[in-house]
Amino acid sequence: MSGALKITFTVILSVEFIIGNFGNGLIAVVNILALGKRRKISSVDQILTALAISRIGLLWLVLLNWWLSVLYPGRWINERMVGIIHSLWTTFNQLSLWLATSLSIFCCFKIANFSNTIFLYFKVRVKKVVTVTLFVSLFHLCLNIIVINAPEDISVTEYKVNMSYSLSLNDTEISILWFLFANTMFAFIPFVVTLVTFLLLIFSLWKHLRKMQHSAQGCRDASTTAHIRALQTVIASLLLYVLFFSSLVAYLWGSLLLKKKVMLLFTQAARIAFPAVHPCVLILGNTKLRKAFLSILLWLRCRHKEGDLGVQRARA
């Protein structure tokens, strides 16, 4: 790997790390402070807080793994360390995916309107639906960890990575490819669920707009506004989810066939964009979080002005 490529990817990863930690940290801090004041927070805020914490852990793990590979290439990873890293990454990643999916499910049942009996049954019991989804995700996570660690014949004995980061088709690569393949397949399920909630919201908005047109009323009522706001958030989330899932597939394909480091690094940066950029979308789509973010910007602006005034007085 060339020095310029390594520096470029390090900068991209650092920017994603800073943005992701700020966004997730803001979500977690705001909701934790609200819990301390009111002794209770809504179900959405509970999901958002857990989602933010899981993503902070994921971003720190990715950054730590990258810096160790840069500073100590091939000298710090052994069989046990590989298993720990794979298990930790899978845990944080699956928690992040399923919590984001649970958030999409919650928004769908709260906002979408259908006369279907089954949909109405789950709509009234949306909290139980989310709870069951989270329990299923825990089973899904345990199964994922078992799958990536079970095959002994493809287990890695040691990372044989030289200073140029060139890899040959050996036990190491086979293990990595199995890990990527398993996680890609397990990420497909929450991706499909999120896609279904998006389609349901689209269909619900379409039906609602037709109903409003037939009743000769304006299209911008409260329900329409709620639909549009939810769709804006879900669309942005879905686009980032598509980018994440596509990067997993591209990374797996690139590792197996192309073995081009530029493509592998690009797909890795794209994969990290989901936990890093998605919190910004959630902040902009949530009134409370958006106000907290604007308050921070206003505070920083005031501090900047005070600093400029102090400099001017010192010069005078």
mmCIF file of C-alpha atoms in Angstrom:
data_model
loop_
_atom_site.group_PDB
_atom_site.id
_atom_site.type_symbol
_atom_site.label_atom_id
_atom_site.label_comp_id
_atom_site.label_asym_id
_atom_site.label_seq_id
_atom_site.Cartn_x
_atom_site.Cartn_y
_atom_site.Cartn_z
ATOM 1 C CA MET A 1 0.000 0.000 0.000
ATOM 2 C CA SER A 2 1.396 3.375 -0.986
ATOM 3 C CA GLY A 3 1.967 6.036 1.611
ATOM 4 C CA ALA A 4 -0.418 8.470 -0.110
ATOM 5 C CA LEU A 5 -3.205 5.869 -0.193
ATOM 6 C CA LYS A 6 -2.660 5.017 3.451
ATOM 7 C CA ILE A 7 -2.762 8.700 4.466
ATOM 8 C CA THR A 8 -5.883 9.346 2.362
ATOM 9 C CA PHE A 9 -7.774 6.462 3.899
ATOM 10 C CA THR A 10 -6.599 7.458 7.388
ATOM 11 C CA VAL A 11 -7.980 10.979 6.843
ATOM 12 C CA ILE A 12 -11.307 9.641 5.540
ATOM 13 C CA LEU A 13 -11.596 7.223 8.439
ATOM 14 C CA SER A 14 -10.734 9.956 10.968
ATOM 15 C CA VAL A 15 -13.371 12.323 9.526
ATOM 16 C CA GLU A 16 -16.017 9.584 9.661
ATOM 17 C CA PHE A 17 -14.931 8.752 13.197
ATOM 18 C CA ILE A 18 -15.272 12.383 14.347
ATOM 19 C CA ILE A 19 -18.645 12.921 12.657
ATOM 20 C CA GLY A 20 -19.987 9.602 13.894
ATOM 21 C CA ASN A 21 -18.889 10.094 17.481
ATOM 22 C CA PHE A 22 -20.262 13.633 17.584
ATOM 23 C CA GLY A 23 -23.636 12.622 16.157
ATOM 24 C CA ASN A 24 -24.023 9.455 18.204
ATOM 25 C CA GLY A 25 -22.650 11.175 21.305
ATOM 26 C CA LEU A 26 -25.170 14.004 20.940
ATOM 27 C CA ILE A 27 -28.060 11.547 20.644
ATOM 28 C CA ALA A 28 -26.909 9.560 23.677
ATOM 29 C CA VAL A 29 -26.182 12.589 25.887
ATOM 30 C CA VAL A 30 -29.462 14.379 25.096
ATOM 31 C CA ASN A 31 -31.561 11.302 25.831
ATOM 32 C CA ILE A 32 -29.610 10.347 28.957
ATOM 33 C CA LEU A 33 -30.023 13.896 30.326
ATOM 34 C CA ALA A 34 -33.740 13.728 29.542
ATOM 35 C CA LEU A 35 -33.932 10.422 31.403
ATOM 36 C CA GLY A 36 -32.218 11.999 34.406
ATOM 37 C CA LYS A 37 -34.695 14.878 34.484
ATOM 38 C CA ARG A 38 -37.942 13.068 33.769
ATOM 39 C CA ARG A 39 -37.012 9.572 35.027
ATOM 40 C CA LYS A 40 -38.595 8.292 31.821
ATOM 41 C CA ILE A 41 -38.017 8.542 28.067
ATOM 42 C CA SER A 42 -40.068 7.429 25.097
ATOM 43 C CA SER A 43 -39.591 4.154 23.261
ATOM 44 C CA VAL A 44 -38.075 5.957 20.279
ATOM 45 C CA ASP A 45 -35.521 7.678 22.497
ATOM 46 C CA GLN A 46 -34.644 4.359 24.120
ATOM 47 C CA ILE A 47 -33.948 2.828 20.704
ATOM 48 C CA LEU A 48 -31.988 5.906 19.613
ATOM 49 C CA THR A 49 -29.846 5.828 22.754
ATOM 50 C CA ALA A 50 -29.028 2.129 22.406
ATOM 51 C CA LEU A 51 -28.339 2.641 18.709
ATOM 52 C CA ALA A 52 -25.975 5.551 19.402
ATOM 53 C CA ILE A 53 -24.033 3.628 22.063
ATOM 54 C CA SER A 54 -23.637 0.556 19.842
ATOM 55 C CA ARG A 55 -22.362 2.709 16.987
ATOM 56 C CA ILE A 56 -19.870 4.521 19.187
ATOM 57 C CA GLY A 57 -18.443 1.130 20.181
ATOM 58 C CA LEU A 58 -18.346 0.057 16.511
ATOM 59 C CA LEU A 59 -16.529 3.227 15.397
ATOM 60 C CA TRP A 60 -13.937 2.952 18.165
ATOM 61 C CA LEU A 61 -13.325 -0.695 17.294
ATOM 62 C CA VAL A 62 -12.842 0.115 13.596
ATOM 63 C CA LEU A 63 -10.481 2.979 14.371
ATOM 64 C CA LEU A 64 -8.463 0.914 16.859
ATOM 65 C CA ASN A 65 -8.188 -1.956 14.404
ATOM 66 C CA TRP A 66 -7.016 0.360 11.622
ATOM 67 C CA TRP A 67 -4.399 2.190 13.680
ATOM 68 C CA LEU A 68 -2.982 -1.045 15.065
ATOM 69 C CA SER A 69 -2.730 -2.444 11.532
ATOM 70 C CA VAL A 70 -0.910 0.735 10.441
ATOM 71 C CA LEU A 71 1.454 0.957 13.411
ATOM 72 C CA TYR A 72 2.060 -2.770 13.918
ATOM 73 C CA PRO A 73 1.276 -4.493 10.601
ATOM 74 C CA GLY A 74 1.086 -8.263 10.954
ATOM 75 C CA ARG A 75 2.744 -8.353 14.385
ATOM 76 C CA TRP A 76 -0.106 -8.025 16.849
ATOM 77 C CA ILE A 77 -2.786 -10.331 15.435
ATOM 78 C CA ASN A 78 -2.938 -14.009 16.288
ATOM 79 C CA GLU A 79 -5.670 -16.629 16.278
ATOM 80 C CA ARG A 80 -7.223 -15.509 19.541
ATOM 81 C CA MET A 81 -7.097 -11.821 18.608
ATOM 82 C CA VAL A 82 -8.758 -12.490 15.254
ATOM 83 C CA GLY A 83 -11.623 -14.320 16.956
ATOM 84 C CA ILE A 84 -12.099 -11.495 19.462
ATOM 85 C CA ILE A 85 -12.064 -8.803 16.774
ATOM 86 C CA HIS A 86 -14.494 -10.699 14.547
ATOM 87 C CA SER A 87 -16.871 -11.340 17.449
ATOM 88 C CA LEU A 88 -16.764 -7.742 18.712
ATOM 89 C CA TRP A 89 -17.270 -6.281 15.245
ATOM 90 C CA THR A 90 -20.150 -8.656 14.591
ATOM 91 C CA THR A 91 -21.769 -7.783 17.934
ATOM 92 C CA PHE A 92 -21.630 -4.006 17.491
ATOM 93 C CA ASN A 93 -22.531 -4.214 13.810
ATOM 94 C CA GLN A 94 -25.540 -6.490 14.289
ATOM 95 C CA LEU A 95 -26.812 -4.422 17.227
ATOM 96 C CA SER A 96 -26.523 -1.284 15.110
ATOM 97 C CA LEU A 97 -28.340 -2.847 12.154
ATOM 98 C CA TRP A 98 -31.179 -4.337 14.179
ATOM 99 C CA LEU A 99 -31.706 -1.236 16.312
ATOM 100 C CA ALA A 100 -31.910 0.862 13.141
ATOM 101 C CA THR A 101 -34.369 -1.684 11.752
ATOM 102 C CA SER A 102 -36.435 -1.547 14.959
ATOM 103 C CA LEU A 103 -36.552 2.227 14.633
ATOM 104 C CA SER A 104 -37.870 1.886 11.065
ATOM 105 C CA ILE A 105 -40.498 -0.621 12.245
ATOM 106 C CA PHE A 106 -41.605 1.697 15.048
ATOM 107 C CA CYS A 107 -41.935 4.701 12.704
ATOM 108 C CA CYS A 108 -43.797 2.622 10.128
ATOM 109 C CA PHE A 109 -46.447 1.351 12.553
ATOM 110 C CA LYS A 110 -46.825 4.744 14.225
ATOM 111 C CA ILE A 111 -47.260 6.754 11.016
ATOM 112 C CA ALA A 112 -48.584 4.429 8.300
ATOM 113 C CA ASN A 113 -52.350 3.904 8.089
ATOM 114 C CA PHE A 114 -53.932 0.731 6.696
ATOM 115 C CA SER A 115 -57.330 -0.799 7.298
ATOM 116 C CA ASN A 116 -55.872 -4.292 7.294
ATOM 117 C CA THR A 117 -56.787 -6.179 10.486
ATOM 118 C CA ILE A 118 -53.336 -7.689 10.952
ATOM 119 C CA PHE A 119 -51.651 -4.316 10.491
ATOM 120 C CA LEU A 120 -54.010 -2.655 12.990
ATOM 121 C CA TYR A 121 -53.359 -5.467 15.479
ATOM 122 C CA PHE A 122 -49.602 -4.868 15.325
ATOM 123 C CA LYS A 123 -50.033 -1.087 15.211
ATOM 124 C CA VAL A 124 -51.747 -1.088 18.604
ATOM 125 C CA ARG A 125 -49.020 -3.376 19.972
ATOM 126 C CA VAL A 126 -46.069 -1.659 18.301
ATOM 127 C CA LYS A 127 -43.961 -1.672 21.487
ATOM 128 C CA LYS A 128 -44.357 -5.428 21.805
ATOM 129 C CA VAL A 129 -43.481 -5.820 18.122
ATOM 130 C CA VAL A 130 -40.250 -3.868 18.647
ATOM 131 C CA THR A 131 -39.460 -5.858 21.796
ATOM 132 C CA VAL A 132 -39.938 -9.152 19.959
ATOM 133 C CA THR A 133 -37.793 -7.833 17.100
ATOM 134 C CA LEU A 134 -34.975 -7.045 19.531
ATOM 135 C CA PHE A 135 -35.191 -10.494 21.117
ATOM 136 C CA VAL A 136 -35.059 -12.050 17.652
ATOM 137 C CA SER A 137 -32.026 -9.887 16.896
ATOM 138 C CA LEU A 138 -30.236 -11.298 19.975
ATOM 139 C CA PHE A 139 -30.849 -14.842 18.721
ATOM 140 C CA HIS A 140 -29.734 -13.690 15.276
ATOM 141 C CA LEU A 141 -26.559 -12.215 16.795
ATOM 142 C CA CYS A 142 -25.702 -15.383 18.747
ATOM 143 C CA LEU A 143 -26.209 -17.485 15.626
ATOM 144 C CA ASN A 144 -24.025 -15.101 13.628
ATOM 145 C CA ILE A 145 -21.166 -15.310 16.136
ATOM 146 C CA ILE A 146 -21.420 -19.118 16.217
ATOM 147 C CA VAL A 147 -21.298 -19.292 12.420
ATOM 148 C CA ILE A 148 -18.231 -17.066 12.031
ATOM 149 C CA ASN A 149 -16.305 -18.941 14.744
ATOM 150 C CA ALA A 150 -17.496 -22.528 14.225
ATOM 151 C CA PRO A 151 -15.534 -23.854 11.221
ATOM 152 C CA GLU A 152 -12.180 -25.065 12.521
ATOM 153 C CA ASP A 153 -10.871 -25.981 9.094
ATOM 154 C CA ILE A 154 -10.888 -22.348 7.986
ATOM 155 C CA SER A 155 -9.719 -20.807 11.248
ATOM 156 C CA VAL A 156 -6.798 -18.428 11.011
ATOM 157 C CA THR A 157 -3.549 -19.267 12.740
ATOM 158 C CA GLU A 158 -1.827 -15.967 12.141
ATOM 159 C CA TYR A 159 -2.158 -12.945 9.909
ATOM 160 C CA LYS A 160 0.612 -13.162 7.313
ATOM 161 C CA VAL A 161 0.498 -9.579 6.173
ATOM 162 C CA ASN A 162 3.698 -7.910 5.034
ATOM 163 C CA MET A 163 4.478 -4.212 4.914
ATOM 164 C CA SER A 164 2.836 -3.837 1.482
ATOM 165 C CA TYR A 165 -0.393 -5.442 2.768
ATOM 166 C CA SER A 166 -0.332 -8.070 0.012
ATOM 167 C CA LEU A 167 -2.342 -11.226 0.738
ATOM 168 C CA SER A 168 -2.259 -14.649 -0.883
ATOM 169 C CA LEU A 169 -5.022 -17.232 -0.883
ATOM 170 C CA ASN A 170 -4.220 -18.941 2.405
ATOM 171 C CA ASP A 171 -5.945 -19.743 5.685
ATOM 172 C CA THR A 172 -6.009 -16.052 6.549
ATOM 173 C CA GLU A 173 -7.841 -15.012 3.411
ATOM 174 C CA ILE A 174 -10.212 -17.956 3.578
ATOM 175 C CA SER A 175 -11.084 -17.019 7.160
ATOM 176 C CA ILE A 176 -11.657 -13.376 6.231
ATOM 177 C CA LEU A 177 -13.790 -14.342 3.235
ATOM 178 C CA TRP A 178 -15.902 -16.653 5.403
ATOM 179 C CA PHE A 179 -16.316 -13.866 7.971
ATOM 180 C CA LEU A 180 -17.374 -11.378 5.266
ATOM 181 C CA PHE A 181 -19.722 -13.850 3.594
ATOM 182 C CA ALA A 182 -21.432 -14.806 6.864
ATOM 183 C CA ASN A 183 -21.905 -11.189 7.963
ATOM 184 C CA THR A 184 -23.201 -10.187 4.541
ATOM 185 C CA MET A 185 -25.822 -12.931 4.647
ATOM 186 C CA PHE A 186 -26.864 -12.076 8.207
ATOM 187 C CA ALA A 187 -27.079 -8.352 7.320
ATOM 188 C CA PHE A 188 -29.499 -9.188 4.502
ATOM 189 C CA ILE A 189 -32.411 -9.909 6.879
ATOM 190 C CA PRO A 190 -32.565 -6.507 8.659
ATOM 191 C CA PHE A 191 -31.949 -4.839 5.285
ATOM 192 C CA VAL A 192 -35.040 -6.525 3.799
ATOM 193 C CA VAL A 193 -37.142 -5.586 6.838
ATOM 194 C CA THR A 194 -36.086 -1.940 6.507
ATOM 195 C CA LEU A 195 -36.910 -2.016 2.800
ATOM 196 C CA VAL A 196 -40.387 -3.408 3.554
ATOM 197 C CA THR A 197 -41.102 -0.620 6.074
ATOM 198 C CA PHE A 198 -40.022 1.931 3.474
ATOM 199 C CA LEU A 199 -42.402 0.469 0.870
ATOM 200 C CA LEU A 200 -45.242 0.405 3.398
ATOM 201 C CA LEU A 201 -44.723 4.098 4.189
ATOM 202 C CA ILE A 202 -44.676 4.950 0.482
ATOM 203 C CA PHE A 203 -47.886 3.023 -0.129
ATOM 204 C CA SER A 204 -49.547 4.551 2.948
ATOM 205 C CA LEU A 205 -48.660 8.080 1.808
ATOM 206 C CA TRP A 206 -49.962 7.349 -1.694
ATOM 207 C CA LYS A 207 -53.286 6.090 -0.309
ATOM 208 C CA HIS A 208 -53.553 9.056 2.034
ATOM 209 C CA LEU A 209 -52.926 11.589 -0.753
ATOM 210 C CA ARG A 210 -55.574 9.942 -2.943
ATOM 211 C CA LYS A 211 -58.044 10.068 -0.082
ATOM 212 C CA MET A 212 -57.317 13.753 0.518
ATOM 213 C CA GLN A 213 -57.795 14.567 -3.170
ATOM 214 C CA HIS A 214 -61.146 12.785 -3.336
ATOM 215 C CA SER A 215 -62.353 14.630 -0.239
ATOM 216 C CA ALA A 216 -61.274 17.963 -1.825
ATOM 217 C CA GLN A 217 -59.056 18.872 1.121
ATOM 218 C CA GLY A 218 -55.524 20.216 1.142
ATOM 219 C CA CYS A 219 -52.696 17.758 0.911
ATOM 220 C CA ARG A 220 -50.630 19.321 3.637
ATOM 221 C CA ASP A 221 -52.529 18.093 6.685
ATOM 222 C CA ALA A 222 -50.844 16.749 9.816
ATOM 223 C CA SER A 223 -50.850 13.139 8.590
ATOM 224 C CA THR A 224 -49.283 14.063 5.266
ATOM 225 C CA THR A 225 -46.592 16.108 6.993
ATOM 226 C CA ALA A 226 -45.831 13.236 9.350
ATOM 227 C CA HIS A 227 -45.622 10.839 6.407
ATOM 228 C CA ILE A 228 -43.269 13.109 4.486
ATOM 229 C CA ARG A 229 -40.991 13.721 7.462
ATOM 230 C CA ALA A 230 -40.829 10.032 8.228
ATOM 231 C CA LEU A 231 -40.157 9.232 4.580
ATOM 232 C CA GLN A 232 -37.338 11.778 4.423
ATOM 233 C CA THR A 233 -35.654 10.103 7.366
ATOM 234 C CA VAL A 234 -36.356 6.571 6.152
ATOM 235 C CA ILE A 235 -35.223 7.352 2.582
ATOM 236 C CA ALA A 236 -31.913 8.764 3.820
ATOM 237 C CA SER A 237 -31.531 5.807 6.172
ATOM 238 C CA LEU A 238 -32.355 3.368 3.390
ATOM 239 C CA LEU A 239 -29.830 4.968 1.012
ATOM 240 C CA LEU A 240 -27.121 4.661 3.661
ATOM 241 C CA TYR A 241 -28.257 1.106 4.359
ATOM 242 C CA VAL A 242 -28.015 0.283 0.635
ATOM 243 C CA LEU A 243 -24.527 1.810 0.580
ATOM 244 C CA PHE A 244 -23.554 -0.277 3.600
ATOM 245 C CA PHE A 245 -24.941 -3.545 2.223
ATOM 246 C CA SER A 246 -23.489 -2.897 -1.236
ATOM 247 C CA SER A 247 -20.088 -2.204 0.309
ATOM 248 C CA LEU A 248 -20.220 -5.558 2.113
ATOM 249 C CA VAL A 249 -20.962 -7.349 -1.148
ATOM 250 C CA ALA A 250 -18.321 -5.351 -3.042
ATOM 251 C CA TYR A 251 -15.726 -5.968 -0.334
ATOM 252 C CA LEU A 252 -16.429 -9.707 -0.422
ATOM 253 C CA TRP A 253 -16.290 -9.787 -4.225
ATOM 254 C CA GLY A 254 -13.200 -7.594 -4.363
ATOM 255 C CA SER A 255 -11.358 -9.682 -1.795
ATOM 256 C CA LEU A 256 -12.119 -12.893 -3.642
ATOM 257 C CA LEU A 257 -11.580 -11.840 -7.248
ATOM 258 C CA LEU A 258 -9.941 -8.467 -7.722
ATOM 259 C CA LYS A 259 -7.633 -8.156 -4.718
ATOM 260 C CA LYS A 260 -7.243 -4.438 -5.459
ATOM 261 C CA LYS A 261 -6.418 -2.498 -2.323
ATOM 262 C CA VAL A 262 -7.949 0.750 -3.598
ATOM 263 C CA MET A 263 -11.343 -0.893 -4.045
ATOM 264 C CA LEU A 264 -11.120 -2.683 -0.705
ATOM 265 C CA LEU A 265 -10.294 0.535 1.121
ATOM 266 C CA PHE A 266 -13.083 2.415 -0.679
ATOM 267 C CA THR A 267 -15.670 -0.216 0.254
ATOM 268 C CA GLN A 268 -14.439 -0.198 3.840
ATOM 269 C CA ALA A 269 -14.844 3.597 4.016
ATOM 270 C CA ALA A 270 -18.336 3.293 2.504
ATOM 271 C CA ARG A 271 -19.235 0.607 5.027
ATOM 272 C CA ILE A 272 -18.317 2.877 7.945
ATOM 273 C CA ALA A 273 -20.412 5.721 6.492
ATOM 274 C CA PHE A 274 -23.640 4.101 7.727
ATOM 275 C CA PRO A 275 -22.909 4.269 11.489
ATOM 276 C CA ALA A 276 -21.091 7.601 11.027
ATOM 277 C CA VAL A 277 -23.487 9.626 8.844
ATOM 278 C CA HIS A 278 -26.839 8.067 9.768
ATOM 279 C CA PRO A 279 -26.901 9.805 13.212
ATOM 280 C CA CYS A 280 -26.827 13.165 11.397
ATOM 281 C CA VAL A 281 -29.954 12.128 9.488
ATOM 282 C CA LEU A 282 -31.662 11.103 12.730
ATOM 283 C CA ILE A 283 -30.730 14.412 14.381
ATOM 284 C CA LEU A 284 -32.157 16.464 11.517
ATOM 285 C CA GLY A 285 -35.353 14.410 11.558
ATOM 286 C CA ASN A 286 -35.933 14.708 15.320
ATOM 287 C CA THR A 287 -37.141 18.051 16.703
ATOM 288 C CA LYS A 288 -35.564 17.630 20.149
ATOM 289 C CA LEU A 289 -32.209 16.507 18.790
ATOM 290 C CA ARG A 290 -32.227 19.218 16.124
ATOM 291 C CA LYS A 291 -32.804 21.906 18.766
ATOM 292 C CA ALA A 292 -29.960 20.497 20.873
ATOM 293 C CA PHE A 293 -27.660 20.555 17.839
ATOM 294 C CA LEU A 294 -28.598 24.173 17.030
ATOM 295 C CA SER A 295 -28.008 25.114 20.658
ATOM 296 C CA ILE A 296 -24.489 23.677 20.459
ATOM 297 C CA LEU A 297 -23.824 25.609 17.243
ATOM 298 C CA LEU A 298 -25.095 28.814 18.875
ATOM 299 C CA TRP A 299 -22.893 28.214 21.922
ATOM 300 C CA LEU A 300 -19.846 27.604 19.727
ATOM 301 C CA ARG A 301 -20.595 30.761 17.767
ATOM 302 C CA CYS A 302 -20.850 32.815 20.967
ATOM 303 C CA ARG A 303 -17.602 31.326 22.257
ATOM 304 C CA HIS A 304 -15.927 32.181 18.948
ATOM 305 C CA LYS A 305 -17.132 35.768 19.156
ATOM 306 C CA GLU A 306 -15.925 36.055 22.744
ATOM 307 C CA GLY A 307 -12.544 34.751 21.658
ATOM 308 C CA ASP A 308 -12.329 37.305 18.831
ATOM 309 C CA LEU A 309 -13.256 40.110 21.239
ATOM 310 C CA GLY A 310 -10.591 38.934 23.669
ATOM 311 C CA VAL A 311 -7.965 38.964 20.925
ATOM 312 C CA GLN A 312 -8.996 42.462 19.834
ATOM 313 C CA ARG A 313 -8.809 43.782 23.391
ATOM 314 C CA ALA A 314 -5.394 42.216 23.880
ATOM 315 C CA ARG A 315 -4.137 43.886 20.714
ATOM 316 C CA ALA A 316 -5.619 47.243 21.773
#
